[in-house]
GROMACS .gro file of C-alpha atoms in nm:
model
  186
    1UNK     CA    1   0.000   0.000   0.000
    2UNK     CA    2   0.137   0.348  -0.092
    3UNK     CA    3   0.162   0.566   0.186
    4UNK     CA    4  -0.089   0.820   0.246
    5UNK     CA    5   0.054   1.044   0.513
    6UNK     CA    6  -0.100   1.404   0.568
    7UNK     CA    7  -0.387   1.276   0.294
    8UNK     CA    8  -0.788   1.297   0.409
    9UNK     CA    9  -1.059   1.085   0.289
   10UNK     CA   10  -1.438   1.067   0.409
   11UNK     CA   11  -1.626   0.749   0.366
   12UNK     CA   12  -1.993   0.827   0.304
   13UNK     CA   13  -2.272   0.593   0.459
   14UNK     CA   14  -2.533   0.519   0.666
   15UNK     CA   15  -2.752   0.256   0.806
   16UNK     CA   16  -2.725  -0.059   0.650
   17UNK     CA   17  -2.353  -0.041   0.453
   18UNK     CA   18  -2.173  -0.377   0.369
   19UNK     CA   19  -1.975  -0.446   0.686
   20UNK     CA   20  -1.644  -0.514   0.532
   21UNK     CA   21  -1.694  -0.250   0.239
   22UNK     CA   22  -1.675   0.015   0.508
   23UNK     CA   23  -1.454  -0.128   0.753
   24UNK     CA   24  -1.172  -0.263   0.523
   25UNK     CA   25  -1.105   0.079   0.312
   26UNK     CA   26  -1.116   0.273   0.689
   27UNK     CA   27  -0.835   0.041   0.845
   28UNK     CA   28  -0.643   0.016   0.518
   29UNK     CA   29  -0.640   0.351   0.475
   30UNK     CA   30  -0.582   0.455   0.813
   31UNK     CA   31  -0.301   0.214   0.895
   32UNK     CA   32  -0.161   0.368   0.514
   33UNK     CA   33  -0.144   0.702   0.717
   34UNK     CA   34  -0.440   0.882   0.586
   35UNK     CA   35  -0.689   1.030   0.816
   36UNK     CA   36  -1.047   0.893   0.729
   37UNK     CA   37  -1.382   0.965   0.837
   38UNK     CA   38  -1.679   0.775   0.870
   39UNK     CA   39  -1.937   1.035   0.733
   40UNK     CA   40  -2.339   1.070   0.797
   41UNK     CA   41  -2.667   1.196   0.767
   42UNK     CA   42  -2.684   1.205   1.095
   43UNK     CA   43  -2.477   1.205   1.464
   44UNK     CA   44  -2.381   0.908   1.665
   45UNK     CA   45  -2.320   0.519   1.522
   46UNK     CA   46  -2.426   0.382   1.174
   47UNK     CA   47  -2.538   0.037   1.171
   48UNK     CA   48  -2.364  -0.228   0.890
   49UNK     CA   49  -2.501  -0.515   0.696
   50UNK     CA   50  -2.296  -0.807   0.744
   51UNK     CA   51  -2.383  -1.047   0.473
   52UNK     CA   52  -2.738  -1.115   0.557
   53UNK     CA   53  -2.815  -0.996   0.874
   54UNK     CA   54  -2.710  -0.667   1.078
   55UNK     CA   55  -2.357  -0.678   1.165
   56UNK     CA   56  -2.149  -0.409   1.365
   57UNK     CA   57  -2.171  -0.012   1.425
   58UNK     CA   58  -1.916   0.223   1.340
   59UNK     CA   59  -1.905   0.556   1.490
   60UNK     CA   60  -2.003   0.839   1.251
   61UNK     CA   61  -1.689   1.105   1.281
   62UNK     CA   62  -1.867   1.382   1.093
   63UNK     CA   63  -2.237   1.457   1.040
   64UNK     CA   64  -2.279   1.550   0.670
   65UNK     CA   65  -2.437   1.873   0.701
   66UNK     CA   66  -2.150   1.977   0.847
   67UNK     CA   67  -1.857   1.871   0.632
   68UNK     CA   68  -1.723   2.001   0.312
   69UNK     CA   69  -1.525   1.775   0.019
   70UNK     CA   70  -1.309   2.095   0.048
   71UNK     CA   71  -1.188   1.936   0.353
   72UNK     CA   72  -1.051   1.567   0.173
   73UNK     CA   73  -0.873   1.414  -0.097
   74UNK     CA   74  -1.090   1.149  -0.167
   75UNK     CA   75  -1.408   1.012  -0.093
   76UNK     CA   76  -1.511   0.600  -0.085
   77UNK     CA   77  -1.854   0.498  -0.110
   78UNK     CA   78  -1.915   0.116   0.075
   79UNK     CA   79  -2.193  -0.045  -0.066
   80UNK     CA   80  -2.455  -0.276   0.042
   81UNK     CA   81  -2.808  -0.289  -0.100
   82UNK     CA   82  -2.971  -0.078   0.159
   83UNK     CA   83  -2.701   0.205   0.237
   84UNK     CA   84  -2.664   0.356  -0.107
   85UNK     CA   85  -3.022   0.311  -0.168
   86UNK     CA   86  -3.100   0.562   0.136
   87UNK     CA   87  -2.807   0.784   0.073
   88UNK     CA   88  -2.951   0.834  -0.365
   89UNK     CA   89  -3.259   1.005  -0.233
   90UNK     CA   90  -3.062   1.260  -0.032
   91UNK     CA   91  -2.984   1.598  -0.187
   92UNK     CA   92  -2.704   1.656   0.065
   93UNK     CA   93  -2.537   1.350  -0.005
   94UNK     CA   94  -2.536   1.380  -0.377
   95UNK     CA   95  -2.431   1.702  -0.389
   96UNK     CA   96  -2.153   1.575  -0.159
   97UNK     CA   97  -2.055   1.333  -0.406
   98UNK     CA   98  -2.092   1.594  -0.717
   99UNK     CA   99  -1.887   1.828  -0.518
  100UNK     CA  100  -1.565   1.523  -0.510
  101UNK     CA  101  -1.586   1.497  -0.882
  102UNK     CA  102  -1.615   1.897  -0.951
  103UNK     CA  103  -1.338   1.919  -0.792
  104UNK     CA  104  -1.138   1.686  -0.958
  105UNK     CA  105  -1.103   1.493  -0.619
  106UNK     CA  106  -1.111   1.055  -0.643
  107UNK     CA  107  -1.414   0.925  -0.594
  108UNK     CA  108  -1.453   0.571  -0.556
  109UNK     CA  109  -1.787   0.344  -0.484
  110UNK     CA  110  -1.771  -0.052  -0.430
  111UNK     CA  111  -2.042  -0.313  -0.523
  112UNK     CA  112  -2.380  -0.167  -0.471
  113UNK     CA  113  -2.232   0.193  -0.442
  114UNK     CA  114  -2.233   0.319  -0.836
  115UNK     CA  115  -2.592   0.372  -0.783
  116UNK     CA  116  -2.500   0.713  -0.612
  117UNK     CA  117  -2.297   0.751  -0.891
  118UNK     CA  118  -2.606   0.704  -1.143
  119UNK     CA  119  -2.812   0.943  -0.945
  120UNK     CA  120  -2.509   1.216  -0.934
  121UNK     CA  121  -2.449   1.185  -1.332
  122UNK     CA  122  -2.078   1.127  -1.314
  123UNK     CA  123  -2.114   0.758  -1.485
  124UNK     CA  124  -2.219   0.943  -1.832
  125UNK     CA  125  -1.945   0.815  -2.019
  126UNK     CA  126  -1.746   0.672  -1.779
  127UNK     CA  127  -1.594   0.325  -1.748
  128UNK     CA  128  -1.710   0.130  -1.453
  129UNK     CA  129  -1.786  -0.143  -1.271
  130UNK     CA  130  -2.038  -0.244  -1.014
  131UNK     CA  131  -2.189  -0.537  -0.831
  132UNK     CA  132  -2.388  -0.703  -1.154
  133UNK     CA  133  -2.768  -0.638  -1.035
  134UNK     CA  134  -2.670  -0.240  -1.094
  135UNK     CA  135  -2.519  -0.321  -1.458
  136UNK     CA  136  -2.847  -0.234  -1.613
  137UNK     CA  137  -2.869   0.100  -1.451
  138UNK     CA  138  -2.505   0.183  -1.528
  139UNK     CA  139  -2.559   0.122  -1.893
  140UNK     CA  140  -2.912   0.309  -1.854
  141UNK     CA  141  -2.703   0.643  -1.706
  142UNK     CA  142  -2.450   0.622  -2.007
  143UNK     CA  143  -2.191   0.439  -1.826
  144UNK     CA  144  -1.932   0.175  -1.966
  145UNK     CA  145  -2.029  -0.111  -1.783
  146UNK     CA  146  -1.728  -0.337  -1.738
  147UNK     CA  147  -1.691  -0.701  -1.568
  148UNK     CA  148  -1.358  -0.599  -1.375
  149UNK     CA  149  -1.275  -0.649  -1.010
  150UNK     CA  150  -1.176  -0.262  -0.991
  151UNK     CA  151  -1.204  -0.014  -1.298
  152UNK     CA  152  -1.050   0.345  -1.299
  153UNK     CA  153  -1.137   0.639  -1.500
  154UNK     CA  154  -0.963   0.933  -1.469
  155UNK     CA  155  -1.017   0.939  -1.090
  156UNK     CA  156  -1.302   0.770  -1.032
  157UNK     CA  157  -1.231   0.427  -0.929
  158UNK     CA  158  -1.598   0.112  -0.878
  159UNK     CA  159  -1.522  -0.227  -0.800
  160UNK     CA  160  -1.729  -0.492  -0.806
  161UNK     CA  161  -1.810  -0.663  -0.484
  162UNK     CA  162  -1.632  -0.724  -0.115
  163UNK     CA  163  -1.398  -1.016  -0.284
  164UNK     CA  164  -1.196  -0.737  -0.462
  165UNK     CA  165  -1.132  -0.469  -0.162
  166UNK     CA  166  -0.744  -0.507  -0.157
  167UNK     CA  167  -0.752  -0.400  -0.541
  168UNK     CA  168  -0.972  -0.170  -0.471
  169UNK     CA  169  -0.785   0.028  -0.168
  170UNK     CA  170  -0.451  -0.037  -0.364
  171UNK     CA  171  -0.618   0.194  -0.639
  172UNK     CA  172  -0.766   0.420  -0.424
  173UNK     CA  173  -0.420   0.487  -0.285
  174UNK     CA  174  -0.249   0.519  -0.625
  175UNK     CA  175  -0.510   0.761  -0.756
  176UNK     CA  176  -0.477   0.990  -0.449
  177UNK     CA  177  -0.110   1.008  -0.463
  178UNK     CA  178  -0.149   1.101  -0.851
  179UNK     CA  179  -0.316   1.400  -0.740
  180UNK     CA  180  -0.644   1.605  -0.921
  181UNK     CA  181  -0.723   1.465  -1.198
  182UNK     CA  182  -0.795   1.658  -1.531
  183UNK     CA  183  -1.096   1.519  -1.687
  184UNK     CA  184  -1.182   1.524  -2.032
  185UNK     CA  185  -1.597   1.602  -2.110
  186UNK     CA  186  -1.743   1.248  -2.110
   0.00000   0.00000   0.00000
C-alpha cells in the first residue's frame, strides 16, 4: 500500500452499509497514514449489513451537514443494498458526491455503491464497474459497464463486490497520490 501520510478521505454511509466495504477501506487507509472519516446523515453510530443480517456499528466522525469535500482528498462509497439506496434520495449526499468529482477529487464506490454515482451523473461516459444487479442501470445512465474487479477512470475508481477490496484500496491509494485529476468532457 502506498503511503498516504498528511492525505484525508471521508467514507460516506449510513444505516445498513456492507460491513467489510466500510470497515476494510477505513483500516487500510488509516493504517496507510491517511486520516479517514466515517461520514453521515446524521450524529452518533451507523449500523452495517454483514452479509445477511445486521452486523457491527461504526461511529459516525462527521455529520454531513456539516462537512465540506473541500476538507478531503478522496471520498469512498461502501456499498450494500440498503445504504446507497437511502443515501440516492438525499440531496445533501449527492451534492456531496458531485462536489468530489467537480473538484477533480477521487471518488470511488464498491459493489452496490455506483448507484449514487447514477443518481449524481458522473457515470455518463465513464468506465465502470459495479456489483452485476446495478449493470443495467449503469448502462441506462451512459456508463461503460465493465466485468472488472476494480475499474478506474480518470479518478473515479468502482469495483465490483467485497472479494476485490485489496484492489480496490490499492487503487484508491495510487489515484490519491497522482493527485487532481484533469478530466476530459465524457
Amino acid at each position: 500500500m502506498q503511503d498516504l501520510n498528511g492525505k484525508s478521505i471521508a467514507i460516506l454511509a449510513t444505516n445498513g452499509f456492507e460491513q467489510s466495504e466500510l470497515e476494510v477501506p477505513l483500516n487500510t487507509l488509516r493504517e496507510a497514514g491517511a486520516k479517514v472519516h466515517v461520514v453521515s446523515l446524521e450524529g452518533g453510530a451507523i449500523k452495517g449489513w454483514d452479509k445477511d443480517d445486521w452486523g457491527n456499528s461504526v461511529p459516525v466522525d462527521k455529520v454531513l451537514s456539516s462537512t465540506s469535500a473541500n476538507d478531503y482528498d478522496a471520498l469512498v462509497l461502501p456499498g450494500g443494498q440498503i445504504n446507497p439506496d437511502l443515501l440516492r434520495v438525499e440531496t445533501d449526499a449527492l451534492d456531496f458526491i458531485k462536489a468530489f468529482w467537480e473538484q477533480k477529487k477521487v471518488v470511488a464506490a464498491i459493489c452496490h455503491a455506483p448507484w449514487l454515482l447514477v443518481e449524481t451523473g458522473i457515470v455518463k461516459g465513464r468506465k465502470v464497474t459495479s456489483y452485476p444487479s446495478v449493470k443495467t442501470d449503469v448502462i441506462n445512465a451512459g456508463g461503460l459497464w465493465e466485468d472488472s474487479k476494480v475499474v478506474t477512470d480518470q479518478g473515479l475508481i468502482t469495483s465490483r463486490n467485497p472479494d476485490d477490496l485489496d484492489a480496490f484500496c490499492e487503487k484508491i491509494a495510487e489515484e490519491i497520490n497522482e493527485g487532481r485529476h484533469e478530466r476530459r468532457a465524457a
